Amino acid sequence: MKEKEKIQMRKRNMKLFPIYKTLSWDYIFFYTTNFLFLTQCKHIHPADVVLIDSFYALFGIIMQIPATFVIEYLGRKRSMIFANFLNCIYMLVVMFSTNLFNLITAELLSSLAFGIKESVDPALLNESIPPSRYKSKIFAKISQKGMANYYIINAVSTVLAGFFYDINPYIPITLSFFITIMVTIISMGFIEPQAENKKHKMQEFNQLKELKDSFKFILKSERLKALILFVAVSGGVISLMATYEVSLLENFDIPAKYLCMIFAVLGIISGIIAKQQETFHEKYRNKSLCALLGIIGVSILVAGICGMIANQYSIFILCIVITYMIRYSGQGIYYPLTERYLRNFSNEKIDTKIFTAKNFLKSILSAVIGIIASFLLDRMNISYCMTIVGVLTIIFTILMSKYMKKRVGLKPEEYSKEELQYDELKNKGKEEEIYG
């Protein structure tokens, strides 16, 4: 790619990415009402809804390798388009599903779509930003802008979804379908950051060798192993809460429109707090992730305890909502920081593999967490389930803080040469000042 074309590509992609991420980071007009849609309209048991999420995680394990080959074969842009097209099909399958098997099939499509998206989206942005000592900050700023806008848009749509759901349960999911179509069209506007080469057998063999070498590096890297393990478990817990939290409030017979309003406010809080990720990073440095997960774990524990008491004293429902606010505040900072830390010291040869490895382990652990969570929910009240998850999250945070202390968040010169072998700036003879 010529220098002039590179400049045009970078300008276009960096300008378009926040808009794309705002609408595509996750489904809009879908969450909160999707739990109600499945339990009330499709008559799926709450424990089975959690189990469906576990199938999503299980399929995520299987789909990571195909997702990697799709990205390597199609390139960043076309993989992005393909993944968003799969999301359109997912919405149609859920909308017209008649049984649990249909919904499990839908999760297979969604897992492949997000398996591709969670690797290719940050990689495309990473490769669209020119190498500099401030690349990590620029990456985090652009990504955080899209996330913050998503939270706000999602908050407004969640309120509307609640009112629309009361009119007709199919309206929110239909709107979500139309937005996935819009996202697919937007993704066509990106410019492929990598020059296309005609592939022949030797190149395909080299790709397989490069893929193997990349995963060997990830498995040997103490920094990446610690980060990926942490992100995988914490991501699984956060995903579980999307179902558990709605289920807890539904126990108190709160109408759909009020549930949606509550989660809309929570989304706005996440969007506002997401803009503080740089301030949080500067304050806590290598303790940032553990501090965030500790906050999330304590909020889950307190929400569970309040849920036990709220049946006798309804004022504790307000306390539950306050704990949700705290958790969503932590979540708002968590996602941009984890993407930032994972892409540090990486280039176009390794970035998609790092995100794929993260997604792979996250899918395994999310499946395990989801199966255990479904088992618990089928046998005890949601309040007790939340309490157990909160305690386990806090224990995990304490153990990981000790494990990560000498592996993550160091200065570049404190890492071994092997850890920095894919660092763009190192290869260009420059010094990286961003920790990760």
Tab-separated table of C-alpha atoms in Angstrom:
chain	number	residue	atom	x	y	z
A	1	MET	CA	0.000	0.000	0.000
A	2	LYS	CA	1.403	3.406	-1.021
A	3	GLU	CA	1.960	6.091	1.610
A	4	LYS	CA	-0.862	8.261	0.240
A	5	GLU	CA	-3.247	5.303	0.369
A	6	LYS	CA	-2.128	4.508	3.927
A	7	ILE	CA	-2.909	8.066	5.049
A	8	GLN	CA	-6.349	7.895	3.414
A	9	MET	CA	-6.997	4.473	4.996
A	10	ARG	CA	-6.006	5.691	8.463
A	11	LYS	CA	-8.126	8.842	8.258
A	12	ARG	CA	-11.190	6.937	7.019
A	13	ASN	CA	-10.936	4.042	9.478
A	14	MET	CA	-10.123	6.136	12.555
A	15	LYS	CA	-13.037	8.485	11.767
A	16	LEU	CA	-15.528	5.696	11.033
A	17	PHE	CA	-14.580	3.319	13.863
A	18	PRO	CA	-16.283	5.176	16.792
A	19	ILE	CA	-19.540	5.336	14.794
A	20	TYR	CA	-19.251	1.652	13.905
A	21	LYS	CA	-18.458	0.600	17.478
A	22	THR	CA	-21.339	2.689	18.853
A	23	LEU	CA	-23.847	0.600	16.894
A	24	SER	CA	-22.026	-2.737	16.675
A	25	TRP	CA	-20.277	-3.372	20.001
A	26	ASP	CA	-23.297	-5.389	21.094
A	27	TYR	CA	-26.948	-5.773	20.170
A	28	ILE	CA	-29.088	-2.645	20.596
A	29	PHE	CA	-32.815	-2.836	21.508
A	30	PHE	CA	-32.132	-6.409	22.616
A	31	TYR	CA	-30.866	-6.897	26.156
A	32	THR	CA	-33.197	-6.811	29.178
A	33	THR	CA	-36.231	-7.422	26.930
A	34	ASN	CA	-34.511	-10.475	25.404
A	35	PHE	CA	-34.711	-12.245	28.782
A	36	LEU	CA	-38.393	-11.299	29.054
A	37	PHE	CA	-38.978	-12.273	25.407
A	38	LEU	CA	-37.527	-15.747	25.940
A	39	THR	CA	-39.184	-16.432	29.309
A	40	GLN	CA	-42.581	-14.811	28.703
A	41	CYS	CA	-43.101	-15.036	24.937
A	42	LYS	CA	-41.154	-18.198	24.065
A	43	HIS	CA	-41.853	-19.810	27.486
A	44	ILE	CA	-38.222	-20.731	28.203
A	45	HIS	CA	-37.349	-21.439	31.860
A	46	PRO	CA	-34.904	-18.863	33.393
A	47	ALA	CA	-32.379	-21.635	34.133
A	48	ASP	CA	-32.566	-22.671	30.461
A	49	VAL	CA	-31.868	-19.071	29.391
A	50	VAL	CA	-28.644	-19.197	31.421
A	51	LEU	CA	-27.943	-22.598	29.832
A	52	ILE	CA	-28.418	-21.075	26.364
A	53	ASP	CA	-25.747	-18.511	27.274
A	54	SER	CA	-23.504	-21.442	28.201
A	55	PHE	CA	-24.046	-22.926	24.748
A	56	TYR	CA	-22.955	-19.576	23.321
A	57	ALA	CA	-19.739	-19.845	25.326
A	58	LEU	CA	-19.304	-23.504	24.354
A	59	PHE	CA	-19.729	-22.705	20.663
A	60	GLY	CA	-17.315	-19.823	21.180
A	61	ILE	CA	-14.616	-22.398	22.024
A	62	ILE	CA	-15.301	-24.352	18.840
A	63	MET	CA	-15.619	-21.277	16.609
A	64	GLN	CA	-12.363	-19.516	17.569
A	65	ILE	CA	-10.156	-21.504	15.192
A	66	PRO	CA	-12.574	-21.143	12.210
A	67	ALA	CA	-12.854	-17.436	13.101
A	68	THR	CA	-9.065	-17.072	12.903
A	69	PHE	CA	-8.921	-18.714	9.478
A	70	VAL	CA	-11.834	-16.569	8.242
A	71	ILE	CA	-9.896	-13.436	9.244
A	72	GLU	CA	-6.644	-14.667	7.695
A	73	TYR	CA	-8.396	-15.680	4.469
A	74	LEU	CA	-10.877	-12.810	3.997
A	75	GLY	CA	-8.861	-9.999	5.574
A	76	ARG	CA	-10.003	-7.505	8.210
A	77	LYS	CA	-12.729	-5.640	6.316
A	78	ARG	CA	-14.486	-8.582	4.645
A	79	SER	CA	-14.363	-10.604	7.864
A	80	MET	CA	-16.055	-7.704	9.645
A	81	ILE	CA	-18.814	-7.571	7.009
A	82	PHE	CA	-19.303	-11.351	7.163
A	83	ALA	CA	-19.558	-11.319	10.983
A	84	ASN	CA	-22.187	-8.577	10.979
A	85	PHE	CA	-24.157	-10.454	8.311
A	86	LEU	CA	-24.172	-13.510	10.612
A	87	ASN	CA	-25.619	-11.302	13.365
A	88	CYS	CA	-28.485	-10.375	11.030
A	89	ILE	CA	-29.269	-14.065	10.544
A	90	TYR	CA	-29.019	-14.612	14.328
A	91	MET	CA	-31.740	-12.034	14.950
A	92	LEU	CA	-34.056	-13.683	12.429
A	93	VAL	CA	-33.564	-17.140	13.980
A	94	VAL	CA	-34.318	-15.847	17.515
A	95	MET	CA	-37.325	-13.917	16.261
A	96	PHE	CA	-38.921	-16.939	14.589
A	97	SER	CA	-37.668	-19.653	16.970
A	98	THR	CA	-40.192	-22.245	18.115
A	99	ASN	CA	-38.121	-24.307	20.546
A	100	LEU	CA	-34.882	-24.515	22.546
A	101	PHE	CA	-33.027	-26.166	19.649
A	102	ASN	CA	-33.663	-23.125	17.403
A	103	LEU	CA	-32.240	-20.831	20.062
A	104	ILE	CA	-29.163	-23.015	20.519
A	105	THR	CA	-28.628	-22.923	16.730
A	106	ALA	CA	-28.884	-19.135	16.884
A	107	GLU	CA	-26.161	-19.072	19.550
A	108	LEU	CA	-23.883	-21.009	17.183
A	109	LEU	CA	-24.234	-18.226	14.590
A	110	SER	CA	-23.745	-15.490	17.180
A	111	SER	CA	-20.659	-17.151	18.651
A	112	LEU	CA	-18.978	-17.311	15.237
A	113	ALA	CA	-19.965	-13.696	14.519
A	114	PHE	CA	-18.538	-12.353	17.768
A	115	GLY	CA	-15.576	-14.733	17.573
A	116	ILE	CA	-14.633	-12.876	14.390
A	117	LYS	CA	-15.673	-9.404	15.585
A	118	GLU	CA	-13.885	-9.515	18.937
A	119	SER	CA	-10.637	-10.316	17.128
A	120	VAL	CA	-10.956	-8.303	13.941
A	121	ASP	CA	-12.524	-5.061	15.241
A	122	PRO	CA	-9.695	-4.047	17.636
A	123	ALA	CA	-7.101	-5.416	15.172
A	124	LEU	CA	-8.444	-3.254	12.332
A	125	LEU	CA	-8.340	-0.179	14.558
A	126	ASN	CA	-4.852	-1.078	15.832
A	127	GLU	CA	-3.508	-1.390	12.274
A	128	SER	CA	-5.184	1.878	11.216
A	129	ILE	CA	-3.296	3.961	13.789
A	130	PRO	CA	0.234	5.024	12.739
A	131	PRO	CA	3.076	3.774	15.000
A	132	SER	CA	4.025	6.334	17.670
A	133	ARG	CA	4.774	6.539	21.368
A	134	TYR	CA	1.147	7.635	21.896
A	135	LYS	CA	-0.479	4.842	19.871
A	136	SER	CA	-1.817	3.077	22.965
A	137	LYS	CA	-3.504	6.267	24.191
A	138	ILE	CA	-4.964	6.980	20.742
A	139	PHE	CA	-6.274	3.416	20.493
A	140	ALA	CA	-7.875	3.635	23.945
A	141	LYS	CA	-9.386	7.061	23.209
A	142	ILE	CA	-11.011	5.990	19.916
A	143	SER	CA	-12.239	2.674	21.340
A	144	GLN	CA	-13.521	4.307	24.515
A	145	LYS	CA	-15.431	6.927	22.485
A	146	GLY	CA	-17.298	4.190	20.637
A	147	MET	CA	-18.022	2.281	23.873
A	148	ALA	CA	-19.217	5.402	25.702
A	149	ASN	CA	-21.554	6.321	22.837
A	150	TYR	CA	-22.807	2.707	22.725
A	151	TYR	CA	-23.752	2.833	26.409
A	152	ILE	CA	-25.719	6.052	25.872
A	153	ILE	CA	-27.455	4.859	22.677
A	154	ASN	CA	-28.172	1.510	24.307
A	155	ALA	CA	-29.607	3.267	27.363
A	156	VAL	CA	-32.084	5.263	25.264
A	157	SER	CA	-33.008	2.175	23.225
A	158	THR	CA	-33.464	0.110	26.400
A	159	VAL	CA	-36.063	2.578	27.729
A	160	LEU	CA	-37.872	2.576	24.404
A	161	ALA	CA	-37.641	-1.220	24.216
A	162	GLY	CA	-39.505	-1.514	27.527
A	163	PHE	CA	-42.428	0.551	26.246
A	164	PHE	CA	-42.394	-1.180	22.854
A	165	TYR	CA	-42.317	-4.591	24.558
A	166	ASP	CA	-45.553	-3.783	26.400
A	167	ILE	CA	-47.148	-2.941	23.034
A	168	ASN	CA	-45.768	-6.004	21.225
A	169	PRO	CA	-42.873	-8.250	22.396
A	170	TYR	CA	-41.595	-8.544	18.814
A	171	ILE	CA	-40.994	-4.806	18.275
A	172	PRO	CA	-37.652	-4.533	20.201
A	173	ILE	CA	-36.066	-7.538	18.476
A	174	THR	CA	-37.261	-6.289	15.056
A	175	LEU	CA	-35.578	-2.926	15.701
A	176	SER	CA	-32.433	-4.768	16.765
A	177	PHE	CA	-32.501	-6.665	13.478
A	178	PHE	CA	-32.674	-3.444	11.464
A	179	ILE	CA	-29.713	-2.006	13.380
A	180	THR	CA	-27.603	-5.094	12.603
A	181	ILE	CA	-28.404	-4.488	8.917
A	182	MET	CA	-27.292	-0.863	9.307
A	183	VAL	CA	-24.038	-1.991	10.990
A	184	THR	CA	-23.332	-4.396	8.106
A	185	ILE	CA	-23.686	-1.496	5.655
A	186	ILE	CA	-21.408	0.749	7.778
A	187	SER	CA	-18.722	-1.952	7.924
A	188	MET	CA	-18.518	-1.809	4.128
A	189	GLY	CA	-17.157	1.735	4.445
A	190	PHE	CA	-13.827	0.703	6.026
A	191	ILE	CA	-10.634	0.411	3.988
A	192	GLU	CA	-8.662	-2.824	4.335
A	193	PRO	CA	-5.477	-1.919	6.301
A	194	GLN	CA	-3.416	-4.788	4.872
A	195	ALA	CA	-2.366	-5.020	1.242
A	196	GLU	CA	-4.087	-7.935	-0.485
A	197	ASN	CA	-1.897	-10.681	-1.893
A	198	LYS	CA	-2.943	-13.496	-4.201
A	199	LYS	CA	-2.717	-16.634	-2.117
A	200	HIS	CA	-1.148	-19.859	-3.352
A	201	LYS	CA	-0.328	-23.087	-1.547
A	202	MET	CA	3.052	-21.963	-0.221
A	203	GLN	CA	1.562	-18.756	1.200
A	204	GLU	CA	-1.210	-20.762	2.868
A	205	PHE	CA	1.434	-23.057	4.383
A	206	ASN	CA	3.346	-20.022	5.657
A	207	GLN	CA	0.131	-18.644	7.167
A	208	LEU	CA	-0.372	-21.872	9.112
A	209	LYS	CA	3.250	-21.765	10.318
A	210	GLU	CA	2.874	-18.089	11.292
A	211	LEU	CA	-0.350	-18.910	13.164
A	212	LYS	CA	1.399	-21.748	15.030
A	213	ASP	CA	4.388	-19.529	15.929
A	214	SER	CA	2.087	-16.763	17.145
A	215	PHE	CA	0.209	-19.075	19.517
A	216	LYS	CA	3.514	-20.496	20.773
A	217	PHE	CA	4.581	-16.958	21.658
A	218	ILE	CA	1.290	-16.290	23.470
A	219	LEU	CA	1.622	-19.488	25.496
A	220	LYS	CA	5.196	-18.610	26.485
A	221	SER	CA	4.462	-14.965	27.352
A	222	GLU	CA	3.939	-14.613	31.110
A	223	ARG	CA	2.357	-11.184	30.604
A	224	LEU	CA	-0.170	-12.377	28.015
A	225	LYS	CA	-1.026	-15.589	29.886
A	226	ALA	CA	-1.816	-13.598	33.036
A	227	LEU	CA	-3.823	-10.964	31.141
A	228	ILE	CA	-5.785	-13.467	29.045
A	229	LEU	CA	-6.658	-15.616	32.084
A	230	PHE	CA	-7.804	-12.558	34.023
A	231	VAL	CA	-9.836	-11.115	31.139
A	232	ALA	CA	-11.396	-14.509	30.349
A	233	VAL	CA	-12.692	-15.144	33.885
A	234	SER	CA	-13.787	-11.572	34.572
A	235	GLY	CA	-15.467	-11.367	31.145
A	236	GLY	CA	-17.369	-14.570	31.926
A	237	VAL	CA	-18.598	-13.124	35.227
A	238	ILE	CA	-19.701	-9.857	33.589
A	239	SER	CA	-21.560	-11.774	30.854
A	240	LEU	CA	-23.321	-13.902	33.479
A	241	MET	CA	-24.506	-10.797	35.320
A	242	ALA	CA	-26.418	-9.632	32.238
A	243	THR	CA	-28.872	-12.494	32.940
A	244	TYR	CA	-28.585	-12.781	36.726
A	245	GLU	CA	-29.262	-9.097	37.383
A	246	VAL	CA	-32.455	-9.025	35.306
A	247	SER	CA	-33.594	-12.277	36.940
A	248	LEU	CA	-33.029	-10.852	40.436
A	249	LEU	CA	-35.169	-7.763	39.790
A	250	GLU	CA	-37.828	-9.773	37.938
A	251	ASN	CA	-38.331	-11.702	41.198
A	252	PHE	CA	-39.905	-8.567	42.661
A	253	ASP	CA	-42.494	-8.304	39.838
A	254	ILE	CA	-41.085	-5.084	38.410
A	255	PRO	CA	-42.853	-4.288	35.062
A	256	ALA	CA	-40.821	-4.548	31.853
A	257	LYS	CA	-40.844	-0.807	31.146
A	258	TYR	CA	-39.412	-0.003	34.596
A	259	LEU	CA	-36.805	-2.738	34.303
A	260	CYS	CA	-35.716	-1.228	31.008
A	261	MET	CA	-35.558	2.252	32.525
A	262	ILE	CA	-33.326	0.977	35.345
A	263	PHE	CA	-30.912	-0.701	32.944
A	264	ALA	CA	-30.995	2.343	30.679
A	265	VAL	CA	-29.755	4.526	33.549
A	266	LEU	CA	-27.090	1.914	34.292
A	267	GLY	CA	-25.977	2.052	30.656
A	268	ILE	CA	-25.680	5.850	30.799
A	269	ILE	CA	-23.550	5.529	33.946
A	270	SER	CA	-21.230	3.080	32.132
A	271	GLY	CA	-20.954	5.459	29.182
A	272	ILE	CA	-20.058	8.431	31.373
A	273	ILE	CA	-17.575	6.498	33.508
A	274	ALA	CA	-15.934	4.897	30.430
A	275	LYS	CA	-14.508	8.339	29.594
A	276	GLN	CA	-12.521	8.194	32.842
A	277	GLN	CA	-10.496	5.110	31.862
A	278	GLU	CA	-7.305	7.144	31.285
A	279	THR	CA	-7.633	8.834	34.700
A	280	PHE	CA	-8.243	5.464	36.363
A	281	HIS	CA	-5.244	3.954	34.545
A	282	GLU	CA	-2.961	6.805	35.591
A	283	LYS	CA	-4.051	6.461	39.223
A	284	TYR	CA	-3.873	2.687	39.675
A	285	ARG	CA	-1.419	1.618	36.937
A	286	ASN	CA	-0.719	-2.113	37.218
A	287	LYS	CA	-3.407	-2.510	39.871
A	288	SER	CA	-6.173	-1.125	37.625
A	289	LEU	CA	-7.746	-4.403	36.492
A	290	CYS	CA	-7.713	-6.039	39.932
A	291	ALA	CA	-9.171	-2.887	41.494
A	292	LEU	CA	-12.001	-2.925	38.950
A	293	LEU	CA	-12.799	-6.617	39.385
A	294	GLY	CA	-12.675	-6.227	43.171
A	295	ILE	CA	-15.283	-3.451	42.922
A	296	ILE	CA	-17.427	-5.622	40.635
A	297	GLY	CA	-17.116	-8.669	42.940
A	298	VAL	CA	-18.115	-6.732	46.063
A	299	SER	CA	-21.101	-5.152	44.267
A	300	ILE	CA	-22.335	-8.608	43.155
A	301	LEU	CA	-21.981	-9.966	46.709
A	302	VAL	CA	-23.866	-7.044	48.259
A	303	ALA	CA	-26.604	-7.278	45.581
A	304	GLY	CA	-27.126	-10.950	46.489
A	305	ILE	CA	-27.357	-10.187	50.213
A	306	CYS	CA	-29.782	-7.321	49.580
A	307	GLY	CA	-31.882	-9.645	47.424
A	308	MET	CA	-32.316	-12.003	50.397
A	309	ILE	CA	-33.594	-9.170	52.576
A	310	ALA	CA	-35.681	-7.322	49.961
A	311	ASN	CA	-38.602	-9.766	50.223
A	312	GLN	CA	-39.208	-8.520	53.782
A	313	TYR	CA	-38.024	-4.928	53.345
A	314	SER	CA	-38.697	-3.522	49.865
A	315	ILE	CA	-36.332	-0.581	50.464
A	316	PHE	CA	-33.478	-3.012	49.768
A	317	ILE	CA	-34.581	-3.146	46.114
A	318	LEU	CA	-33.146	0.380	45.922
A	319	CYS	CA	-29.918	-0.930	47.477
A	320	ILE	CA	-29.753	-3.597	44.757
A	321	VAL	CA	-30.040	-0.903	42.080
A	322	ILE	CA	-27.237	1.078	43.767
A	323	THR	CA	-24.951	-1.980	43.685
A	324	TYR	CA	-25.778	-2.351	39.986
A	325	MET	CA	-24.695	1.272	39.483
A	326	ILE	CA	-21.352	0.500	41.099
A	327	ARG	CA	-20.858	-2.620	38.979
A	328	TYR	CA	-21.749	-0.830	35.751
A	329	SER	CA	-19.308	1.946	36.659
A	330	GLY	CA	-16.528	-0.644	36.943
A	331	GLN	CA	-17.655	-2.310	33.716
A	332	GLY	CA	-17.533	1.028	31.860
A	333	ILE	CA	-13.801	1.349	32.545
A	334	TYR	CA	-13.019	-2.367	32.333
A	335	TYR	CA	-13.594	-2.975	28.611
A	336	PRO	CA	-11.482	-0.143	27.105
A	337	LEU	CA	-8.661	-0.900	29.548
A	338	THR	CA	-8.526	-4.629	28.752
A	339	GLU	CA	-8.447	-3.975	24.990
A	340	ARG	CA	-5.711	-1.417	25.546
A	341	TYR	CA	-3.543	-3.713	27.648
A	342	LEU	CA	-3.959	-6.703	25.325
A	343	ARG	CA	-2.832	-4.797	22.222
A	344	ASN	CA	0.227	-3.207	23.874
A	345	PHE	CA	3.531	-4.427	22.391
A	346	SER	CA	1.789	-6.014	19.384
A	347	ASN	CA	1.662	-5.511	15.618
A	348	GLU	CA	-0.402	-6.774	12.679
A	349	LYS	CA	1.283	-10.200	12.822
A	350	ILE	CA	0.122	-11.008	16.335
A	351	ASP	CA	-2.805	-8.732	17.296
A	352	THR	CA	-5.665	-10.882	15.939
A	353	LYS	CA	-4.067	-14.002	17.473
A	354	ILE	CA	-3.923	-12.349	20.911
A	355	PHE	CA	-7.610	-11.427	20.774
A	356	THR	CA	-8.447	-14.899	19.422
A	357	ALA	CA	-6.571	-16.581	22.288
A	358	LYS	CA	-8.433	-14.353	24.739
A	359	ASN	CA	-11.787	-15.184	23.142
A	360	PHE	CA	-10.959	-18.895	23.109
A	361	LEU	CA	-10.170	-19.074	26.837
A	362	LYS	CA	-13.033	-16.719	27.662
A	363	SER	CA	-15.444	-19.024	25.833
A	364	ILE	CA	-14.199	-22.069	27.750
A	365	LEU	CA	-14.456	-20.364	31.126
A	366	SER	CA	-17.761	-18.653	30.273
A	367	ALA	CA	-19.207	-22.064	29.397
A	368	VAL	CA	-18.025	-23.504	32.720
A	369	ILE	CA	-19.277	-20.450	34.647
A	370	GLY	CA	-22.610	-20.540	32.799
A	371	ILE	CA	-23.189	-24.254	33.397
A	372	ILE	CA	-22.423	-23.856	37.109
A	373	ALA	CA	-24.630	-20.749	37.263
A	374	SER	CA	-27.496	-22.571	35.535
A	375	PHE	CA	-27.077	-25.512	37.941
A	376	LEU	CA	-27.235	-23.146	40.942
A	377	LEU	CA	-30.221	-21.194	39.603
A	378	ASP	CA	-32.161	-24.402	39.029
A	379	ARG	CA	-31.701	-25.371	42.701
A	380	MET	CA	-31.752	-22.172	44.713
A	381	ASN	CA	-33.009	-18.607	44.756
A	382	ILE	CA	-31.250	-16.071	42.510
A	383	SER	CA	-30.174	-14.054	45.581
A	384	TYR	CA	-28.123	-16.967	46.915
A	385	CYS	CA	-26.646	-17.537	43.447
A	386	MET	CA	-25.534	-13.891	43.250
A	387	THR	CA	-23.967	-14.118	46.704
A	388	ILE	CA	-21.958	-17.213	45.747
A	389	VAL	CA	-20.747	-15.617	42.493
A	390	GLY	CA	-19.734	-12.462	44.397
A	391	VAL	CA	-17.665	-14.423	46.933
A	392	LEU	CA	-15.930	-16.467	44.219
A	393	THR	CA	-15.170	-13.301	42.213
A	394	ILE	CA	-13.528	-11.652	45.228
A	395	ILE	CA	-11.411	-14.764	45.916
A	396	PHE	CA	-10.328	-14.884	42.251
A	397	THR	CA	-9.385	-11.188	42.344
A	398	ILE	CA	-7.155	-11.666	45.399
A	399	LEU	CA	-5.381	-14.672	43.852
A	400	MET	CA	-4.895	-12.961	40.472
A	401	SER	CA	-3.562	-9.746	42.022
A	402	LYS	CA	-0.682	-11.762	43.498
A	403	TYR	CA	-0.098	-13.700	40.272
A	404	MET	CA	-0.133	-10.586	38.032
A	405	LYS	CA	2.025	-8.388	40.285
A	406	LYS	CA	5.342	-9.282	38.598
A	407	ARG	CA	3.921	-10.073	35.167
A	408	VAL	CA	1.579	-7.239	34.098
A	409	GLY	CA	1.875	-3.463	34.151
A	410	LEU	CA	5.672	-3.253	34.086
A	411	LYS	CA	7.675	-0.676	32.158
A	412	PRO	CA	8.843	-1.856	28.698
A	413	GLU	CA	12.467	-2.125	29.823
A	414	GLU	CA	11.402	-4.465	32.648
A	415	TYR	CA	10.092	-7.078	30.202
A	416	SER	CA	12.288	-9.687	28.528
A	417	LYS	CA	13.271	-9.361	24.849
A	418	GLU	CA	10.959	-12.259	24.033
A	419	GLU	CA	7.954	-10.407	25.499
A	420	LEU	CA	8.663	-7.407	23.232
A	421	GLN	CA	9.470	-9.218	19.997
A	422	TYR	CA	6.268	-7.978	18.309
A	423	ASP	CA	6.487	-4.413	19.642
A	424	GLU	CA	6.178	-1.976	16.691
A	425	LEU	CA	8.131	0.803	18.374
A	426	LYS	CA	10.938	-1.490	19.516
A	427	ASN	CA	11.379	-2.628	15.946
A	428	LYS	CA	11.506	1.001	14.828
A	429	GLY	CA	14.081	1.930	17.458
A	430	LYS	CA	11.653	4.021	19.531
A	431	GLU	CA	10.691	3.801	23.165
A	432	GLU	CA	7.122	2.979	24.275
A	433	GLU	CA	5.992	4.862	27.342
A	434	ILE	CA	2.623	3.207	27.819
A	435	TYR	CA	2.538	0.419	30.359
A	436	GLY	CA	0.562	-2.722	29.718
